[in-house]
Amino acid sequence: MADEATMRLSELARVCDSTQPRLSKVMDRFEARDWVARRPDPSDGRYTLAALTDAGRRKLVESAPEHVGQVKRLVFDPLSAAQRRHLGAALTRIAATVRRELEGG
């Protein structure tokens, strides 16, 4: 969802609630599959950017329907309509908090 499908690895680790070493291992695997490319940040060489490749975009598009289906099956289908409404309200509140945090407070 990042601009130009590119993000600093440090920011990606923060958004994913991961450590940089753990994310680096994931990026190694993704890079080996040609799903991402890493390069120095031209605006500040101390940082590394990860960019989704064309193959990565294709994998994302290909994987999305199965991912959505599994989330529906595992998360939403077991809930009653009332439980889904409560979950929706809770997730809306959580998303607002996350957005504020990502925007700097």
Tab-separated table of N, CA, C and O in Angstrom:
chain	number	residue	atom	x	y	z
A	1	MET	N	0.821	-1.192	0.000
A	1	MET	CA	0.000	0.000	0.000
A	1	MET	C	0.866	1.258	0.000
A	1	MET	O	0.352	2.341	-0.162
A	2	ALA	N	2.159	1.113	0.177
A	2	ALA	CA	3.059	2.268	0.209
A	2	ALA	C	3.196	2.874	-1.182
A	2	ALA	O	2.992	2.196	-2.202
A	3	ASP	N	3.552	4.149	-1.210
A	3	ASP	CA	3.787	4.821	-2.489
A	3	ASP	C	4.801	4.027	-3.301
A	3	ASP	O	5.843	3.624	-2.786
A	4	GLU	N	4.464	3.820	-4.563
A	4	GLU	CA	5.328	3.088	-5.496
A	4	GLU	C	5.710	1.706	-4.968
A	4	GLU	O	6.734	1.157	-5.353
A	5	ALA	N	4.902	1.162	-4.052
A	5	ALA	CA	5.130	-0.170	-3.470
A	5	ALA	C	6.545	-0.289	-2.911
A	5	ALA	O	7.179	-1.326	-2.998
A	6	THR	N	7.027	0.819	-2.297
A	6	THR	CA	8.379	0.877	-1.746
A	6	THR	C	8.325	1.452	-0.341
A	6	THR	O	7.595	2.400	-0.082
A	7	MET	N	9.120	0.851	0.566
A	7	MET	CA	9.127	1.326	1.942
A	7	MET	C	10.493	1.040	2.561
A	7	MET	O	11.148	0.058	2.200
A	8	ARG	N	10.899	1.908	3.482
A	8	ARG	CA	12.109	1.632	4.251
A	8	ARG	C	11.883	0.376	5.077
A	8	ARG	O	10.806	0.187	5.660
A	9	LEU	N	12.901	-0.460	5.141
A	9	LEU	CA	12.773	-1.699	5.910
A	9	LEU	C	12.502	-1.417	7.379
A	9	LEU	O	11.731	-2.144	8.015
A	10	SER	N	13.102	-0.379	7.934
A	10	SER	CA	12.865	-0.059	9.345
A	10	SER	C	11.403	0.296	9.582
A	10	SER	O	10.810	-0.102	10.589
A	11	GLU	N	10.801	1.038	8.661
A	11	GLU	CA	9.382	1.398	8.779
A	11	GLU	C	8.495	0.165	8.579
A	11	GLU	O	7.515	-0.029	9.286
A	12	LEU	N	8.854	-0.674	7.621
A	12	LEU	CA	8.099	-1.896	7.376
A	12	LEU	C	8.130	-2.797	8.606
A	12	LEU	O	7.104	-3.353	8.997
A	13	ALA	N	9.274	-2.911	9.246
A	13	ALA	CA	9.379	-3.722	10.470
A	13	ALA	C	8.460	-3.153	11.548
A	13	ALA	O	7.762	-3.901	12.234
A	14	ARG	N	8.442	-1.836	11.682
A	14	ARG	CA	7.587	-1.205	12.697
A	14	ARG	C	6.113	-1.456	12.403
A	14	ARG	O	5.357	-1.862	13.281
A	15	VAL	N	5.708	-1.251	11.163
A	15	VAL	CA	4.301	-1.440	10.781
A	15	VAL	C	3.883	-2.897	10.955
A	15	VAL	O	2.751	-3.177	11.348
A	16	CYS	N	4.796	-3.819	10.695
A	16	CYS	CA	4.498	-5.254	10.825
A	16	CYS	C	4.700	-5.767	12.246
A	16	CYS	O	4.510	-6.958	12.497
A	17	ASP	N	5.132	-4.878	13.147
A	17	ASP	CA	5.430	-5.270	14.519
A	17	ASP	C	6.434	-6.414	14.530
A	17	ASP	O	6.246	-7.443	15.182
A	18	SER	N	7.505	-6.222	13.770
A	18	SER	CA	8.557	-7.226	13.647
A	18	SER	C	9.897	-6.589	14.000
A	18	SER	O	10.028	-5.366	14.018
A	19	THR	N	10.870	-7.420	14.247
A	19	THR	CA	12.223	-6.915	14.421
A	19	THR	C	12.872	-6.804	13.048
A	19	THR	O	12.483	-7.512	12.107
A	20	GLN	N	13.873	-5.945	12.951
A	20	GLN	CA	14.564	-5.821	11.667
A	20	GLN	C	15.292	-7.109	11.280
A	20	GLN	O	15.226	-7.493	10.115
A	21	PRO	N	15.939	-7.819	12.214
A	21	PRO	CA	16.571	-9.084	11.810
A	21	PRO	C	15.568	-10.116	11.288
A	21	PRO	O	15.828	-10.797	10.293
A	22	ARG	N	14.410	-10.207	11.932
A	22	ARG	CA	13.385	-11.155	11.467
A	22	ARG	C	12.883	-10.753	10.082
A	22	ARG	O	12.755	-11.590	9.187
A	23	LEU	N	12.616	-9.461	9.906
A	23	LEU	CA	12.155	-8.979	8.600
A	23	LEU	C	13.221	-9.203	7.540
A	23	LEU	O	12.898	-9.563	6.401
A	24	SER	N	14.476	-9.018	7.890
A	24	SER	CA	15.566	-9.225	6.940
A	24	SER	C	15.572	-10.661	6.415
A	24	SER	O	15.786	-10.894	5.224
A	25	LYS	N	15.304	-11.621	7.296
A	25	LYS	CA	15.238	-13.027	6.862
A	25	LYS	C	14.079	-13.253	5.899
A	25	LYS	O	14.207	-13.979	4.917
A	26	VAL	N	12.944	-12.623	6.178
A	26	VAL	CA	11.795	-12.730	5.274
A	26	VAL	C	12.149	-12.099	3.930
A	26	VAL	O	11.863	-12.662	2.870
A	27	MET	N	12.784	-10.923	3.974
A	27	MET	CA	13.168	-10.245	2.737
A	27	MET	C	14.158	-11.077	1.929
A	27	MET	O	14.103	-11.078	0.704
A	28	ASP	N	15.056	-11.803	2.601
A	28	ASP	CA	15.976	-12.707	1.895
A	28	ASP	C	15.192	-13.723	1.068
A	28	ASP	O	15.497	-13.957	-0.105
A	29	ARG	N	14.168	-14.312	1.694
A	29	ARG	CA	13.358	-15.316	0.988
A	29	ARG	C	12.561	-14.678	-0.148
A	29	ARG	O	12.465	-15.243	-1.244
A	30	PHE	N	11.980	-13.506	0.116
A	30	PHE	CA	11.202	-12.819	-0.927
A	30	PHE	C	12.094	-12.384	-2.081
A	30	PHE	O	11.706	-12.464	-3.243
A	31	GLU	N	13.290	-11.922	-1.766
A	31	GLU	CA	14.220	-11.493	-2.809
A	31	GLU	C	14.656	-12.693	-3.658
A	31	GLU	O	14.770	-12.582	-4.882
A	32	ALA	N	14.869	-13.843	-3.026
A	32	ALA	CA	15.256	-15.053	-3.755
A	32	ALA	C	14.157	-15.477	-4.734
A	32	ALA	O	14.447	-16.065	-5.778
A	33	ARG	N	12.916	-15.151	-4.416
A	33	ARG	CA	11.782	-15.471	-5.303
A	33	ARG	C	11.477	-14.335	-6.279
A	33	ARG	O	10.523	-14.404	-7.029
A	34	ASP	N	12.268	-13.276	-6.222
A	34	ASP	CA	12.096	-12.084	-7.059
A	34	ASP	C	10.774	-11.367	-6.765
A	34	ASP	O	10.160	-10.775	-7.639
A	35	TRP	N	10.335	-11.396	-5.509
A	35	TRP	CA	9.117	-10.686	-5.120
A	35	TRP	C	9.420	-9.280	-4.632
A	35	TRP	O	8.550	-8.408	-4.675
A	36	VAL	N	10.632	-9.060	-4.116
A	36	VAL	CA	11.059	-7.735	-3.671
A	36	VAL	C	12.488	-7.484	-4.136
A	36	VAL	O	13.236	-8.421	-4.420
A	37	ALA	N	12.840	-6.200	-4.178
A	37	ALA	CA	14.217	-5.791	-4.447
A	37	ALA	C	14.605	-4.790	-3.367
A	37	ALA	O	13.817	-3.906	-3.029
A	38	ARG	N	15.784	-4.959	-2.813
A	38	ARG	CA	16.277	-4.018	-1.802
A	38	ARG	C	17.337	-3.128	-2.430
A	38	ARG	O	18.106	-3.568	-3.271
A	39	ARG	N	17.339	-1.869	-1.975
A	39	ARG	CA	18.351	-0.924	-2.450
A	39	ARG	C	18.522	0.172	-1.401
A	39	ARG	O	17.615	0.408	-0.600
A	40	PRO	N	19.667	0.852	-1.420
A	40	PRO	CA	19.855	1.958	-0.475
A	40	PRO	C	18.844	3.069	-0.741
A	40	PRO	O	18.460	3.313	-1.886
A	41	ASP	N	18.413	3.723	0.312
A	41	ASP	CA	17.501	4.871	0.190
A	41	ASP	C	18.302	6.037	-0.379
A	41	ASP	O	19.268	6.482	0.235
A	42	PRO	N	17.922	6.542	-1.562
A	42	PRO	CA	18.702	7.636	-2.164
A	42	PRO	C	18.657	8.925	-1.350
A	42	PRO	O	19.568	9.744	-1.440
A	43	SER	N	17.628	9.093	-0.519
A	43	SER	CA	17.540	10.313	0.289
A	43	SER	C	18.360	10.218	1.574
A	43	SER	O	18.680	11.232	2.182
A	44	ASP	N	18.701	8.993	1.973
A	44	ASP	CA	19.520	8.789	3.172
A	44	ASP	C	20.082	7.373	3.111
A	44	ASP	O	19.380	6.404	3.425
A	45	GLY	N	21.326	7.251	2.703
A	45	GLY	CA	21.958	5.962	2.477
A	45	GLY	C	22.075	5.074	3.694
A	45	GLY	O	22.442	3.906	3.583
A	46	ARG	N	21.757	5.603	4.876
A	46	ARG	CA	21.785	4.759	6.081
A	46	ARG	C	20.622	3.775	6.095
A	46	ARG	O	20.631	2.819	6.864
A	47	TYR	N	19.602	4.039	5.278
A	47	TYR	CA	18.401	3.208	5.257
A	47	TYR	C	18.378	2.347	4.000
A	47	TYR	O	18.972	2.688	2.985
A	48	THR	N	17.646	1.244	4.090
A	48	THR	CA	17.446	0.354	2.954
A	48	THR	C	15.964	0.360	2.589
A	48	THR	O	15.109	0.288	3.472
A	49	LEU	N	15.694	0.449	1.296
A	49	LEU	CA	14.325	0.394	0.796
A	49	LEU	C	14.027	-1.008	0.286
A	49	LEU	O	14.907	-1.675	-0.269
A	50	ALA	N	12.804	-1.429	0.462
A	50	ALA	CA	12.307	-2.664	-0.143
A	50	ALA	C	11.215	-2.262	-1.113
A	50	ALA	O	10.314	-1.502	-0.765
A	51	ALA	N	11.314	-2.752	-2.332
A	51	ALA	CA	10.322	-2.436	-3.362
A	51	ALA	C	9.731	-3.727	-3.893
A	51	ALA	O	10.457	-4.674	-4.202
A	52	LEU	N	8.419	-3.738	-3.994
A	52	LEU	CA	7.730	-4.880	-4.576
A	52	LEU	C	8.038	-4.924	-6.068
A	52	LEU	O	7.921	-3.912	-6.762
A	53	THR	N	8.453	-6.060	-6.563
A	53	THR	CA	8.743	-6.219	-7.994
A	53	THR	C	7.453	-6.548	-8.749
A	53	THR	O	6.401	-6.806	-8.133
A	54	ASP	N	7.544	-6.585	-10.061
A	54	ASP	CA	6.378	-7.000	-10.861
A	54	ASP	C	5.950	-8.415	-10.485
A	54	ASP	O	4.758	-8.700	-10.364
A	55	ALA	N	6.938	-9.297	-10.274
A	55	ALA	CA	6.612	-10.674	-9.856
A	55	ALA	C	5.948	-10.670	-8.485
A	55	ALA	O	5.035	-11.451	-8.224
A	56	GLY	N	6.390	-9.782	-7.602
A	56	GLY	CA	5.775	-9.656	-6.280
A	56	GLY	C	4.344	-9.177	-6.365
A	56	GLY	O	3.471	-9.651	-5.636
A	57	ARG	N	4.090	-8.223	-7.253
A	57	ARG	CA	2.711	-7.742	-7.451
A	57	ARG	C	1.824	-8.873	-7.971
A	57	ARG	O	0.691	-9.032	-7.521
A	58	ARG	N	2.348	-9.637	-8.917
A	58	ARG	CA	1.572	-10.768	-9.443
A	58	ARG	C	1.257	-11.776	-8.337
A	58	ARG	O	0.134	-12.278	-8.241
A	59	LYS	N	2.248	-12.072	-7.491
A	59	LYS	CA	2.036	-13.014	-6.385
A	59	LYS	C	0.992	-12.483	-5.417
A	59	LYS	O	0.130	-13.231	-4.947
A	60	LEU	N	1.046	-11.194	-5.137
A	60	LEU	CA	0.070	-10.568	-4.247
A	60	LEU	C	-1.345	-10.707	-4.813
A	60	LEU	O	-2.270	-11.131	-4.119
A	61	VAL	N	-1.504	-10.378	-6.082
A	61	VAL	CA	-2.817	-10.466	-6.732
A	61	VAL	C	-3.293	-11.920	-6.779
A	61	VAL	O	-4.454	-12.211	-6.501
A	62	GLU	N	-2.372	-12.824	-7.075
A	62	GLU	CA	-2.709	-14.248	-7.153
A	62	GLU	C	-3.109	-14.816	-5.794
A	62	GLU	O	-4.013	-15.644	-5.693
A	63	SER	N	-2.460	-14.374	-4.733
A	63	SER	CA	-2.690	-14.909	-3.392
A	63	SER	C	-3.897	-14.301	-2.692
A	63	SER	O	-4.444	-14.906	-1.762
A	64	ALA	N	-4.307	-13.116	-3.096
A	64	ALA	CA	-5.353	-12.386	-2.376
A	64	ALA	C	-6.666	-13.162	-2.231
A	64	ALA	O	-7.204	-13.223	-1.120
A	65	PRO	N	-7.215	-13.755	-3.296
A	65	PRO	CA	-8.510	-14.442	-3.123
A	65	PRO	C	-8.463	-15.572	-2.093
A	65	PRO	O	-9.366	-15.697	-1.272
A	66	GLU	N	-7.409	-16.362	-2.108
A	66	GLU	CA	-7.302	-17.457	-1.132
A	66	GLU	C	-7.142	-16.898	0.279
A	66	GLU	O	-7.737	-17.403	1.229
A	67	HIS	N	-6.338	-15.844	0.420
A	67	HIS	CA	-6.140	-15.220	1.730
A	67	HIS	C	-7.466	-14.685	2.273
A	67	HIS	O	-7.816	-14.947	3.423
A	68	VAL	N	-8.201	-13.968	1.450
A	68	VAL	CA	-9.488	-13.411	1.868
A	68	VAL	C	-10.450	-14.538	2.249
A	68	VAL	O	-11.146	-14.459	3.262
A	69	GLY	N	-10.468	-15.595	1.453
A	69	GLY	CA	-11.334	-16.737	1.755
A	69	GLY	C	-10.992	-17.394	3.080
A	69	GLY	O	-11.884	-17.739	3.863
A	70	GLN	N	-9.710	-17.522	3.351
A	70	GLN	CA	-9.298	-18.150	4.614
A	70	GLN	C	-9.642	-17.258	5.806
A	70	GLN	O	-10.114	-17.754	6.836
A	71	VAL	N	-9.445	-15.960	5.673
A	71	VAL	CA	-9.822	-15.046	6.766
A	71	VAL	C	-11.321	-15.131	7.010
A	71	VAL	O	-11.773	-15.210	8.159
A	72	LYS	N	-12.114	-15.135	5.946
A	72	LYS	CA	-13.575	-15.241	6.088
A	72	LYS	C	-13.940	-16.532	6.816
A	72	LYS	O	-14.718	-16.519	7.773
A	73	ARG	N	-13.356	-17.626	6.382
A	73	ARG	CA	-13.663	-18.939	6.955
A	73	ARG	C	-13.245	-19.036	8.427
A	73	ARG	O	-13.993	-19.569	9.254
A	74	LEU	N	-12.064	-18.518	8.756
A	74	LEU	CA	-11.530	-18.687	10.102
A	74	LEU	C	-11.969	-17.608	11.091
A	74	LEU	O	-12.063	-17.877	12.288
A	75	VAL	N	-12.241	-16.403	10.598
A	75	VAL	CA	-12.539	-15.291	11.500
A	75	VAL	C	-14.018	-14.935	11.502
A	75	VAL	O	-14.627	-14.803	12.566
A	76	PHE	N	-14.600	-14.767	10.340
A	76	PHE	CA	-15.962	-14.230	10.273
A	76	PHE	C	-17.058	-15.293	10.288
A	76	PHE	O	-18.081	-15.110	10.945
A	77	ASP	N	-16.867	-16.385	9.595
A	77	ASP	CA	-17.917	-17.407	9.529
A	77	ASP	C	-18.327	-17.960	10.898
A	77	ASP	O	-19.514	-18.203	11.125
A	78	PRO	N	-17.404	-18.158	11.844
A	78	PRO	CA	-17.812	-18.697	13.146
A	78	PRO	C	-18.615	-17.707	14.008
A	78	PRO	O	-19.195	-18.113	15.018
A	79	LEU	N	-18.665	-16.436	13.633
A	79	LEU	CA	-19.313	-15.415	14.455
A	79	LEU	C	-20.766	-15.201	14.054
A	79	LEU	O	-21.124	-15.306	12.880
A	80	SER	N	-21.579	-14.853	15.027
A	80	SER	CA	-22.963	-14.463	14.744
A	80	SER	C	-22.952	-13.052	14.167
A	80	SER	O	-21.931	-12.349	14.219
A	81	ALA	N	-24.083	-12.610	13.662
A	81	ALA	CA	-24.192	-11.247	13.123
A	81	ALA	C	-23.862	-10.214	14.200
A	81	ALA	O	-23.153	-9.229	13.939
A	82	ALA	N	-24.337	-10.437	15.411
A	82	ALA	CA	-24.058	-9.494	16.505
A	82	ALA	C	-22.566	-9.471	16.834
A	82	ALA	O	-21.977	-8.403	17.050
A	83	GLN	N	-21.942	-10.631	16.849
A	83	GLN	CA	-20.506	-10.693	17.132
A	83	GLN	C	-19.704	-9.995	16.032
A	83	GLN	O	-18.720	-9.319	16.314
A	84	ARG	N	-20.135	-10.148	14.779
A	84	ARG	CA	-19.449	-9.453	13.677
A	84	ARG	C	-19.581	-7.945	13.832
A	84	ARG	O	-18.624	-7.206	13.579
A	85	ARG	N	-20.745	-7.449	14.267
A	85	ARG	CA	-20.916	-6.006	14.488
A	85	ARG	C	-19.980	-5.519	15.584
A	85	ARG	O	-19.335	-4.486	15.450
A	86	HIS	N	-19.902	-6.265	16.679
A	86	HIS	CA	-19.005	-5.889	17.785
A	86	HIS	C	-17.541	-5.914	17.335
A	86	HIS	O	-16.765	-5.010	17.676
A	87	LEU	N	-17.192	-6.933	16.584
A	87	LEU	CA	-15.831	-7.021	16.054
A	87	LEU	C	-15.543	-5.830	15.140
A	87	LEU	O	-14.472	-5.221	15.228
A	88	GLY	N	-16.498	-5.484	14.299
A	88	GLY	CA	-16.330	-4.332	13.403
A	88	GLY	C	-16.099	-3.047	14.175
A	88	GLY	O	-15.217	-2.249	13.840
A	89	ALA	N	-16.865	-2.842	15.233
A	89	ALA	CA	-16.705	-1.633	16.051
A	89	ALA	C	-15.330	-1.628	16.728
A	89	ALA	O	-14.648	-0.594	16.760
A	90	ALA	N	-14.916	-2.776	17.242
A	90	ALA	CA	-13.609	-2.861	17.910
A	90	ALA	C	-12.479	-2.628	16.910
A	90	ALA	O	-11.534	-1.878	17.195
A	91	LEU	N	-12.566	-3.216	15.738
A	91	LEU	CA	-11.517	-3.050	14.732
A	91	LEU	C	-11.457	-1.618	14.210
A	91	LEU	O	-10.368	-1.104	13.922
A	92	THR	N	-12.599	-0.955	14.114
A	92	THR	CA	-12.613	0.446	13.701
A	92	THR	C	-11.848	1.294	14.701
A	92	THR	O	-11.043	2.158	14.336
A	93	ARG	N	-12.067	1.034	15.969
A	93	ARG	CA	-11.363	1.782	17.023
A	93	ARG	C	-9.865	1.478	17.004
A	93	ARG	O	-9.028	2.377	17.138
A	94	ILE	N	-9.517	0.222	16.831
A	94	ILE	CA	-8.106	-0.164	16.760
A	94	ILE	C	-7.436	0.487	15.552
A	94	ILE	O	-6.330	1.033	15.660
A	95	ALA	N	-8.090	0.456	14.394
A	95	ALA	CA	-7.521	1.050	13.178
A	95	ALA	C	-7.271	2.539	13.354
A	95	ALA	O	-6.250	3.065	12.903
A	96	ALA	N	-8.179	3.241	14.020
A	96	ALA	CA	-7.993	4.678	14.264
A	96	ALA	C	-6.765	4.916	15.132
A	96	ALA	O	-5.976	5.840	14.877
A	97	THR	N	-6.581	4.078	16.135
A	97	THR	CA	-5.409	4.205	17.009
A	97	THR	C	-4.128	3.932	16.229
A	97	THR	O	-3.142	4.665	16.358
A	98	VAL	N	-4.135	2.908	15.404
A	98	VAL	CA	-2.955	2.574	14.599
A	98	VAL	C	-2.641	3.716	13.638
A	98	VAL	O	-1.482	4.120	13.498
A	99	ARG	N	-3.664	4.258	12.973
A	99	ARG	CA	-3.444	5.390	12.056
A	99	ARG	C	-2.809	6.571	12.772
A	99	ARG	O	-1.860	7.169	12.275
A	100	ARG	N	-3.320	6.906	13.950
A	100	ARG	CA	-2.745	8.020	14.732
A	100	ARG	C	-1.284	7.748	15.057
A	100	ARG	O	-0.433	8.623	14.954
A	101	GLU	N	-1.004	6.516	15.454
A	101	GLU	CA	0.358	6.145	15.813
A	101	GLU	C	1.279	6.260	14.597
A	101	GLU	O	2.390	6.767	14.685
A	102	LEU	N	0.825	5.784	13.451
A	102	LEU	CA	1.640	5.828	12.237
A	102	LEU	C	1.858	7.264	11.769
A	102	LEU	O	2.881	7.570	11.152
A	103	GLU	N	0.909	8.128	12.067
A	103	GLU	CA	1.035	9.530	11.666
A	103	GLU	C	1.846	10.340	12.664
A	103	GLU	O	2.023	11.537	12.504
A	104	GLY	N	2.326	9.672	13.707
A	104	GLY	CA	3.200	10.339	14.642
A	104	GLY	C	2.563	10.788	15.934
A	104	GLY	O	3.075	11.637	16.633
A	105	GLY	N	1.432	10.231	16.257
A	105	GLY	CA	0.913	10.491	17.575
A	105	GLY	C	-0.377	11.149	17.663
A	105	GLY	O	-0.909	11.601	18.532
